[in-house]
mmCIF file of C-alpha atoms in Angstrom:
data_model
loop_
_atom_site.group_PDB
_atom_site.id
_atom_site.type_symbol
_atom_site.label_atom_id
_atom_site.label_comp_id
_atom_site.label_asym_id
_atom_site.label_seq_id
_atom_site.Cartn_x
_atom_site.Cartn_y
_atom_site.Cartn_z
ATOM 1 C CA MET A 17 -60.767 -19.070 8.983
ATOM 2 C CA ALA A 18 -60.518 -16.580 6.566
ATOM 3 C CA HIS A 19 -59.555 -14.056 9.158
ATOM 4 C CA VAL A 20 -56.971 -16.691 10.102
ATOM 5 C CA GLY A 21 -55.548 -16.385 6.528
ATOM 6 C CA GLY A 22 -55.772 -12.763 6.462
ATOM 7 C CA ASN A 23 -53.914 -12.572 9.766
ATOM 8 C CA MET A 24 -51.524 -15.070 8.503
ATOM 9 C CA ARG A 25 -50.857 -12.899 5.106
ATOM 10 C CA ARG A 26 -50.375 -9.771 7.031
ATOM 11 C CA HIS A 27 -47.632 -11.489 9.302
ATOM 12 C CA ALA A 28 -45.953 -12.923 6.404
ATOM 13 C CA GLY A 29 -46.204 -9.766 4.530
ATOM 14 C CA LYS A 30 -44.642 -7.631 7.472
ATOM 15 C CA ALA A 31 -41.682 -10.075 7.998
ATOM 16 C CA ALA A 32 -41.323 -9.885 4.274
ATOM 17 C CA LEU A 33 -40.939 -6.255 4.812
ATOM 18 C CA ARG A 34 -38.679 -6.660 7.442
ATOM 19 C CA THR A 35 -36.571 -8.800 5.733
ATOM 20 C CA VAL A 36 -36.542 -6.026 3.000
ATOM 21 C CA LEU A 37 -35.667 -3.129 5.005
ATOM 22 C CA LEU A 38 -32.823 -5.520 6.622
ATOM 23 C CA THR A 39 -31.014 -6.035 3.102
ATOM 24 C CA LEU A 40 -31.224 -2.424 2.450
ATOM 25 C CA ALA A 41 -30.137 -1.271 5.560
ATOM 26 C CA LEU A 42 -27.116 -3.709 5.371
ATOM 27 C CA GLY A 43 -26.879 -2.602 1.973
ATOM 28 C CA VAL A 44 -26.305 1.092 2.245
ATOM 29 C CA ALA A 45 -24.074 0.220 5.388
ATOM 30 C CA ALA A 46 -21.788 -1.777 3.202
ATOM 31 C CA ALA A 47 -21.964 0.589 0.275
ATOM 32 C CA GLN A 48 -20.842 3.205 2.690
ATOM 33 C CA GLY A 49 -17.977 1.375 3.579
ATOM 34 C CA THR A 50 -18.835 1.287 7.839
ATOM 35 C CA ARG A 51 -15.197 -0.214 8.309
ATOM 36 C CA ILE A 52 -14.337 1.173 11.805
ATOM 37 C CA PRO A 53 -10.758 2.904 11.739
ATOM 38 C CA ALA A 54 -9.260 -0.406 13.938
ATOM 39 C CA ASP A 55 -10.756 -2.619 11.062
ATOM 40 C CA VAL A 56 -8.746 -0.073 8.790
ATOM 41 C CA VAL A 57 -5.977 -0.642 10.100
ATOM 42 C CA ASP A 58 -6.014 -4.181 10.108
ATOM 43 C CA ALA A 59 -7.082 -4.639 6.705
ATOM 44 C CA PHE A 60 -3.805 -2.927 5.950
ATOM 45 C CA HIS A 61 -1.801 -5.213 7.903
ATOM 46 C CA ALA A 62 -3.566 -8.138 5.952
ATOM 47 C CA ALA A 63 -3.269 -6.288 2.532
ATOM 48 C CA LEU A 64 0.574 -6.475 3.445
ATOM 49 C CA ARG A 65 0.399 -9.981 4.168
ATOM 50 C CA ASN A 66 -1.578 -10.595 1.379
ATOM 51 C CA LYS A 67 1.014 -8.938 -0.548
ATOM 52 C CA ASP A 68 -1.850 -6.834 -2.128
ATOM 53 C CA THR A 69 -0.482 -3.575 -2.966
ATOM 54 C CA ALA A 70 -3.360 -2.082 -4.246
ATOM 55 C CA ALA A 71 -5.717 -2.799 -1.352
ATOM 56 C CA ALA A 72 -2.828 -1.583 0.836
ATOM 57 C CA LEU A 73 -3.069 1.575 -0.879
ATOM 58 C CA SER A 74 -6.500 1.680 -1.115
ATOM 59 C CA LEU A 75 -6.745 2.488 2.763
ATOM 60 C CA LEU A 76 -3.904 4.988 2.605
ATOM 61 C CA ASP A 77 -5.207 8.530 2.626
ATOM 62 C CA ARG A 78 -3.249 10.753 -0.503
ATOM 63 C CA GLY A 79 -2.350 13.030 2.202
ATOM 64 C CA LEU A 80 -0.586 10.392 4.069
ATOM 65 C CA VAL A 81 2.526 10.892 5.992
ATOM 66 C CA VAL A 82 4.597 7.589 7.384
ATOM 67 C CA PHE A 83 7.366 8.030 9.900
ATOM 68 C CA GLU A 84 9.104 4.940 10.165
ATOM 69 C CA PHE A 85 11.772 4.045 12.426
ATOM 70 C CA GLY A 86 13.059 7.642 12.299
ATOM 71 C CA VAL A 87 12.448 8.681 9.205
ATOM 72 C CA ALA A 88 10.012 10.101 6.941
ATOM 73 C CA ASP A 89 7.929 9.267 3.587
ATOM 74 C CA PRO A 90 6.070 12.677 3.311
ATOM 75 C CA THR A 91 3.858 11.508 0.322
ATOM 76 C CA ALA A 92 1.682 8.558 0.370
ATOM 77 C CA GLU A 93 3.253 8.165 -3.495
ATOM 78 C CA ALA A 94 6.742 8.184 -1.758
ATOM 79 C CA TYR A 95 5.790 5.293 0.610
ATOM 80 C CA ALA A 96 4.073 3.685 -2.264
ATOM 81 C CA PHE A 97 7.371 3.539 -4.193
ATOM 82 C CA GLN A 98 9.900 3.402 -1.251
ATOM 83 C CA HIS A 99 8.469 1.691 1.469
ATOM 84 C CA LEU A 100 5.428 -0.305 0.773
ATOM 85 C CA PRO A 101 7.296 -3.036 -1.432
ATOM 86 C CA LEU A 102 9.855 -3.566 1.943
ATOM 87 C CA ASP A 103 6.582 -3.651 4.373
ATOM 88 C CA ILE A 104 5.123 -6.432 2.336
ATOM 89 C CA ASP A 105 8.585 -8.102 2.471
ATOM 90 C CA VAL A 106 8.841 -8.005 6.136
ATOM 91 C CA ALA A 107 4.823 -8.474 7.052
ATOM 92 C CA VAL A 108 5.696 -11.929 5.125
ATOM 93 C CA ALA A 109 8.475 -12.758 6.120
ATOM 94 C CA THR A 110 7.326 -11.757 10.257
ATOM 95 C CA GLN A 111 4.371 -12.942 12.456
ATOM 96 C CA TRP A 112 2.762 -9.845 13.992
ATOM 97 C CA LYS A 113 0.723 -10.705 17.234
ATOM 98 C CA LEU A 114 -1.656 -7.871 18.434
ATOM 99 C CA GLU A 115 -0.736 -7.086 22.067
ATOM 100 C CA SER A 116 -2.692 -3.895 22.947
ATOM 101 C CA ARG A 117 -4.792 -1.367 21.415
ATOM 102 C CA ARG A 118 -6.394 2.146 22.489
ATOM 103 C CA VAL A 119 -8.943 3.859 20.142
ATOM 104 C CA GLY A 120 -9.948 7.249 20.216
ATOM 105 C CA GLY A 121 -10.792 10.838 18.449
ATOM 106 C CA GLU A 122 -14.330 12.097 17.218
ATOM 107 C CA GLY A 123 -16.088 12.582 14.267
ATOM 108 C CA ASN A 124 -13.767 12.679 10.833
ATOM 109 C CA GLU A 125 -10.502 12.379 12.872
ATOM 110 C CA ARG A 126 -9.618 9.223 14.898
ATOM 111 C CA TRP A 127 -6.507 7.376 15.938
ATOM 112 C CA VAL A 128 -5.395 3.951 17.222
ATOM 113 C CA LEU A 129 -2.511 2.937 18.991
ATOM 114 C CA SER A 130 -1.481 -0.965 18.531
ATOM 115 C CA THR A 131 1.351 -3.078 20.164
ATOM 116 C CA TYR A 132 2.466 -5.877 18.484
ATOM 117 C CA HIS A 133 4.612 -8.534 19.566
ATOM 118 C CA VAL A 134 6.438 -9.248 16.222
ATOM 119 C CA THR A 135 8.492 -12.645 15.421
ATOM 120 C CA GLY A 136 10.351 -13.641 12.460
ATOM 121 C CA LYS A 137 13.689 -13.583 10.670
ATOM 122 C CA LEU A 138 16.183 -11.769 8.441
ATOM 123 C CA THR A 139 17.571 -12.873 5.430
ATOM 124 C CA ASP A 140 21.094 -13.338 7.585
ATOM 125 C CA GLU A 141 19.105 -15.454 9.929
ATOM 126 C CA THR A 142 19.065 -12.864 12.721
ATOM 127 C CA MET A 143 15.829 -13.297 14.635
ATOM 128 C CA ILE A 144 13.461 -10.706 15.031
ATOM 129 C CA ASP A 145 11.975 -10.895 18.325
ATOM 130 C CA GLN A 146 10.235 -7.255 19.371
ATOM 131 C CA THR A 147 7.449 -5.180 20.445
ATOM 132 C CA LEU A 148 6.496 -3.037 17.288
ATOM 133 C CA LEU A 149 4.539 0.242 18.318
ATOM 134 C CA GLU A 150 2.036 1.670 15.718
ATOM 135 C CA THR A 151 0.194 5.316 15.961
ATOM 136 C CA ALA A 152 -2.517 5.461 13.013
ATOM 137 C CA ILE A 153 -4.562 8.209 12.185
ATOM 138 C CA LEU A 154 -7.326 8.111 10.210
ATOM 139 C CA ARG A 155 -9.471 10.336 8.823
ATOM 140 C CA ARG A 156 -13.216 10.228 7.063
ATOM 141 C CA THR A 157 -13.452 11.258 3.318
ATOM 142 C CA GLY A 158 -16.516 10.419 1.763
ATOM 143 C CA ASP A 159 -17.903 7.442 3.461
ATOM 144 C CA ALA A 160 -14.714 5.861 4.503
ATOM 145 C CA PHE A 161 -11.832 5.941 7.002
ATOM 146 C CA ARG A 162 -8.265 6.040 5.360
ATOM 147 C CA ILE A 163 -4.822 6.256 7.271
ATOM 148 C CA VAL A 164 -3.700 9.277 7.056
ATOM 149 C CA HIS A 165 -0.490 8.942 9.140
ATOM 150 C CA LEU A 166 1.561 6.129 10.606
ATOM 151 C CA HIS A 167 4.392 5.739 13.133
ATOM 152 C CA TRP A 168 6.329 2.717 13.734
ATOM 153 C CA SER A 169 9.153 2.193 16.094
ATOM 154 C CA THR A 170 10.394 -0.716 18.199
ATOM 155 C CA ASN A 171 11.422 -1.620 21.769
ATOM 156 C CA ASP A 172 14.690 -2.849 20.193
ATOM 157 C CA PRO A 173 17.591 -0.367 19.995
ATOM 158 C CA ALA A 174 19.803 -2.936 18.074
ATOM 159 C CA PHE A 175 17.026 -3.195 15.772
ATOM 160 C CA GLN A 176 16.330 0.874 15.531
ATOM 161 C CA ALA A 177 20.026 1.075 15.040
ATOM 162 C CA ARG A 178 19.852 -1.151 12.149
ATOM 163 C CA THR A 179 17.286 0.494 10.532
ATOM 164 C CA GLN A 180 18.638 3.258 10.331
ATOM 165 C CA GLY A 181 21.987 1.725 8.772
ATOM 166 C CA LYS A 182 24.150 2.059 12.022
ATOM 167 C CA GLY A 183 25.702 -1.126 11.536
ATOM 168 C CA THR A 184 24.725 -2.671 14.642
ATOM 169 C CA GLN A 185 23.247 -5.814 14.760
ATOM 170 C CA SER A 186 20.147 -6.777 15.866
ATOM 171 C CA LYS A 187 20.407 -9.132 19.123
ATOM 172 C CA SER A 188 19.424 -12.667 18.544
ATOM 173 C CA ARG A 189 17.050 -14.495 21.296
ATOM 174 C CA MET B 6 17.129 -12.334 -4.860
ATOM 175 C CA GLN B 7 18.154 -10.296 -1.974
ATOM 176 C CA ILE B 8 17.547 -6.616 -0.917
ATOM 177 C CA THR B 9 21.388 -5.205 -0.839
ATOM 178 C CA LEU B 10 22.330 -2.326 0.452
ATOM 179 C CA ALA B 11 23.647 -1.677 -3.029
ATOM 180 C CA ALA B 12 20.569 -1.897 -4.525
ATOM 181 C CA ALA B 13 18.750 0.302 -1.642
ATOM 182 C CA ALA B 14 21.447 3.216 -2.483
ATOM 183 C CA VAL B 15 20.448 2.636 -6.792
ATOM 184 C CA LEU B 16 16.902 2.980 -5.261
ATOM 185 C CA ALA B 17 17.656 6.148 -3.385
ATOM 186 C CA THR B 18 19.419 7.499 -6.181
ATOM 187 C CA SER B 19 16.837 6.633 -8.987
ATOM 188 C CA ILE B 20 13.924 8.011 -6.470
ATOM 189 C CA ALA B 21 15.616 11.085 -6.181
ATOM 190 C CA SER B 22 15.937 11.605 -9.621
ATOM 191 C CA THR B 23 12.142 11.351 -10.133
ATOM 192 C CA GLY B 24 11.412 13.805 -7.840
ATOM 193 C CA ILE B 25 9.750 11.514 -5.001
ATOM 194 C CA GLY B 26 12.699 11.548 -2.581
ATOM 195 C CA PHE B 27 12.921 14.004 0.152
ATOM 196 C CA THR B 28 16.297 15.637 1.910
ATOM 197 C CA ASP B 29 17.585 14.477 4.862
ATOM 198 C CA ALA B 30 16.038 17.821 6.670
ATOM 199 C CA ASP B 31 13.079 16.229 6.346
ATOM 200 C CA THR B 32 13.577 13.333 8.821
ATOM 201 C CA VAL B 33 14.255 15.850 11.540
ATOM 202 C CA GLY B 34 10.734 18.033 11.375
ATOM 203 C CA LEU B 35 7.934 18.542 9.739
ATOM 204 C CA ARG B 36 8.686 22.247 8.510
ATOM 205 C CA SER B 37 10.380 20.732 5.640
ATOM 206 C CA LEU B 38 7.280 18.439 4.287
ATOM 207 C CA GLN B 39 6.464 20.891 2.593
ATOM 208 C CA GLN B 40 9.708 20.518 0.479
ATOM 209 C CA ALA B 41 9.353 16.794 -0.038
ATOM 210 C CA ARG B 42 9.798 16.812 -3.585
ATOM 211 C CA ALA B 43 13.361 18.414 -3.491
ATOM 212 C CA PRO B 44 15.439 16.225 -5.598
ATOM 213 C CA ALA B 45 17.943 15.166 -3.252
ATOM 214 C CA PRO B 46 19.752 11.678 -1.920
ATOM 215 C CA ILE B 47 17.503 10.429 0.292
ATOM 216 C CA PRO B 48 17.891 8.003 3.547
ATOM 217 C CA VAL B 49 17.225 4.895 3.020
ATOM 218 C CA GLY B 50 15.482 3.973 6.589
ATOM 219 C CA HIS B 51 14.383 0.330 6.986
ATOM 220 C CA ASP B 52 15.730 -0.477 3.879
ATOM 221 C CA ASN B 53 18.771 -1.690 5.655
ATOM 222 C CA VAL B 54 16.611 -4.327 7.105
ATOM 223 C CA GLU B 55 17.066 -7.588 4.653
ATOM 224 C CA VAL B 56 14.399 -10.112 4.148
ATOM 225 C CA ASP B 57 13.595 -11.711 1.547
ATOM 226 C CA PRO B 58 11.878 -10.689 -0.760
ATOM 227 C CA ALA B 59 7.794 -11.760 -0.962
ATOM 228 C CA LEU B 60 7.708 -11.812 -4.831
ATOM 229 C CA ARG B 61 9.761 -10.631 -7.936
ATOM 230 C CA ARG B 62 9.184 -6.765 -8.502
ATOM 231 C CA TYR B 63 10.080 -4.474 -11.575
ATOM 232 C CA THR B 64 9.396 -0.599 -10.550
ATOM 233 C CA GLY B 65 9.643 2.174 -12.965
ATOM 234 C CA MET B 66 8.508 5.172 -14.721
ATOM 235 C CA VAL B 67 6.289 6.579 -17.577
ATOM 236 C CA ILE B 68 8.280 8.118 -20.112
ATOM 237 C CA ALA B 69 5.181 8.242 -22.250
ATOM 238 C CA VAL B 70 1.817 7.447 -22.789
ATOM 239 C CA GLY B 71 0.616 4.831 -25.744
ATOM 240 C CA ARG B 72 -1.384 5.851 -28.263
ATOM 241 C CA PRO B 73 -5.383 5.533 -27.980
ATOM 242 C CA ASP B 74 -7.074 2.977 -29.988
ATOM 243 C CA ASP B 75 -10.039 4.070 -32.255
ATOM 244 C CA GLU B 76 -12.337 4.938 -29.034
ATOM 245 C CA GLY B 77 -9.619 6.569 -27.383
ATOM 246 C CA ARG B 78 -8.617 4.152 -25.183
ATOM 247 C CA ILE B 79 -4.966 3.831 -24.118
ATOM 248 C CA TYR B 80 -3.558 0.221 -23.204
ATOM 249 C CA SER B 81 0.147 1.183 -23.173
ATOM 250 C CA PHE B 82 3.084 2.959 -22.043
ATOM 251 C CA GLN B 83 6.667 3.560 -22.457
ATOM 252 C CA ALA B 84 8.373 3.177 -19.475
ATOM 253 C CA LYS B 85 11.996 3.186 -17.992
ATOM 254 C CA PRO B 86 13.200 1.078 -15.045
ATOM 255 C CA ILE B 87 14.165 2.896 -11.610
ATOM 256 C CA GLY B 88 14.671 1.171 -8.366
ATOM 257 C CA PRO B 89 16.420 -2.228 -7.283
ATOM 258 C CA ARG B 90 15.635 -3.731 -10.633
ATOM 259 C CA SER B 91 17.135 -1.106 -12.847
ATOM 260 C CA SER B 92 17.652 -3.017 -16.075
ATOM 261 C CA PRO B 93 15.110 -3.398 -18.600
ATOM 262 C CA PRO B 94 13.147 -6.423 -18.639
ATOM 263 C CA ALA B 95 13.384 -9.093 -21.196
ATOM 264 C CA SER B 96 10.940 -9.490 -23.887
ATOM 265 C CA ASN B 97 7.395 -10.441 -22.361
ATOM 266 C CA GLU B 98 9.237 -11.626 -19.163
ATOM 267 C CA LEU B 99 6.535 -9.468 -17.129
ATOM 268 C CA ARG B 100 3.053 -10.992 -19.263
ATOM 269 C CA GLY B 101 1.095 -12.117 -16.268
ATOM 270 C CA TRP B 102 2.126 -10.093 -13.933
ATOM 271 C CA ARG B 103 0.432 -7.526 -11.697
ATOM 272 C CA LEU B 104 0.946 -3.819 -12.792
ATOM 273 C CA THR B 105 -0.333 -1.457 -9.931
ATOM 274 C CA ILE B 106 0.308 2.593 -10.478
ATOM 275 C CA LEU B 107 1.916 4.349 -7.392
ATOM 276 C CA ALA B 108 1.437 7.749 -7.920
ATOM 277 C CA GLY B 109 -1.019 10.667 -10.052
ATOM 278 C CA LYS B 110 -4.876 10.507 -11.127
ATOM 279 C CA ARG B 111 -4.589 6.470 -11.576
ATOM 280 C CA PHE B 112 -2.786 6.141 -8.114
ATOM 281 C CA ALA B 113 -3.698 2.494 -6.595
ATOM 282 C CA SER B 114 -5.064 1.485 -10.002
ATOM 283 C CA VAL B 115 -4.400 -2.236 -11.110
ATOM 284 C CA PHE B 116 -3.833 -3.601 -14.423
ATOM 285 C CA GLU B 117 -2.069 -7.483 -15.705
ATOM 286 C CA VAL B 118 0.740 -6.868 -18.018
ATOM 287 C CA ASP B 119 -0.148 -8.362 -21.106
ATOM 288 C CA GLY B 120 3.312 -8.149 -22.678
ATOM 289 C CA ASN B 121 6.330 -6.239 -22.617
ATOM 290 C CA THR B 122 9.344 -5.105 -24.578
ATOM 291 C CA GLU B 123 12.558 -3.653 -22.941
ATOM 292 C CA SER B 124 10.619 -0.284 -22.918
ATOM 293 C CA GLU B 125 7.036 -0.559 -23.425
ATOM 294 C CA ILE B 126 4.646 -2.210 -21.213
ATOM 295 C CA THR B 127 0.962 -3.268 -22.326
ATOM 296 C CA VAL B 128 -1.878 -4.445 -20.521
ATOM 297 C CA VAL B 129 -4.491 -6.303 -20.923
ATOM 298 C CA PRO B 130 -7.967 -4.716 -21.748
ATOM 299 C CA ARG B 131 -10.244 -6.589 -19.364
ATOM 300 C CA ASP B 132 -9.146 -4.180 -16.580
ATOM 301 C CA GLY B 133 -9.711 -0.943 -18.250
ATOM 302 C CA PRO B 134 -7.544 1.564 -20.439
ATOM 303 C CA LEU B 135 -4.847 3.350 -18.648
ATOM 304 C CA ASN B 136 -6.365 6.945 -19.441
ATOM 305 C CA GLY B 137 -5.218 9.210 -16.783
ATOM 306 C CA LEU B 138 -1.496 8.029 -16.836
ATOM 307 C CA ALA B 139 0.987 10.227 -17.066
ATOM 308 C CA VAL B 140 4.816 11.048 -17.986
ATOM 309 C CA SER B 141 6.743 10.761 -14.344
ATOM 310 C CA ASP B 142 4.179 8.319 -12.727
ATOM 311 C CA VAL B 143 5.855 5.710 -11.516
ATOM 312 C CA PHE B 144 4.458 1.917 -11.032
ATOM 313 C CA ILE B 145 5.194 -1.038 -9.626
ATOM 314 C CA ILE B 146 4.995 -4.738 -11.526
ATOM 315 C CA GLU B 147 4.879 -8.315 -9.229
ATOM 316 C CA GLU B 148 5.248 -11.747 -10.211
ATOM 317 C CA ILE B 149 1.473 -12.042 -8.754
ATOM 318 C CA ALA B 150 -1.724 -12.777 -10.378
ATOM 319 C CA VAL B 151 -4.332 -9.828 -10.519
ATOM 320 C CA ALA B 152 -6.876 -10.519 -7.990
ATOM 321 C CA PRO B 153 -10.630 -10.082 -9.301
ATOM 322 C CA ARG B 154 -11.572 -6.571 -8.498
ATOM 323 C CA PRO B 155 -15.047 -4.900 -8.449
ATOM 324 C CA ALA B 156 -14.123 -1.846 -10.374
ATOM 325 C CA GLN B 157 -11.103 0.333 -10.424
ATOM 326 C CA GLN B 158 -12.649 3.122 -8.108
ATOM 327 C CA SER B 159 -10.022 3.752 -5.385
ATOM 328 C CA ALA B 160 -8.105 5.817 -7.925
ATOM 329 C CA THR B 161 -11.339 8.510 -8.493
ATOM 330 C CA GLN B 162 -12.142 7.811 -4.612
ATOM 331 C CA MET B 163 -8.560 8.679 -3.134
ATOM 332 C CA GLU B 164 -8.516 12.065 -5.301
ATOM 333 C CA THR B 165 -8.261 15.131 -3.236
#
């Protein structure tokens, strides 16, 4: 019986050690921010929907450049001040369904290409029903990937014209 | 409240005066991105797309940092409004709203507004001091409660 008890103690000890090591590994992974690039993109959109300005900013590299419907935000600060609030408004007013995604790159530079089916309604009751194309380039600095470039465009020429102030009404569907 | 073209124009003009704006040439090539801080009228981009604002906002620029307390901690600053809401806020109108710094060393740092006058913003000490905030930094204050956060680490993480 003493021998059996010793085996049980050894097994229990190994199990406890495995638990400790697993916990440590998970803890290290969490501390390192092992979010994959596609998750960073999804987290950014979630932050916009949740009206969480700081969370959205925390996912952006300070070298960020945004190309959005034909105009550029050349710095993270410019995007944060000029367009992030409007992107939050749009995210809250619309529904985005991920339709396709490709990822690539290697090392500290990755890309995530996504298309979304975006639906919703503008203030003037104009319906939004379009495919939005998104290119996201991410850079790993330290332990986390952050978005260093975003490029959005749409398959709706009327909407595109409207974003550029050309007075064209987006098509209603 | 709706974001109107007129408001967008005011925003564009205000931003240009802060140096955040960029020239029309910036929209057509990467070459001019290095000159992004040139004070000039900016294109309004998708500002022309009007959607209902998700929340009330006040945007401004720091014009003076507050006096530090005995331990060197700063919890207030003087500000001037810029952007769509170009008028100074009523006294304590912003109390309880969420302040997010949008530029400088405290980029992405979040505080809760404890109180305000027309020109001064004071934050709740719970979120830590404002030290590192500088004149010309821009910020946004939104009518939404500050969510609990583990630490104000994002600003230092993102400094490059």
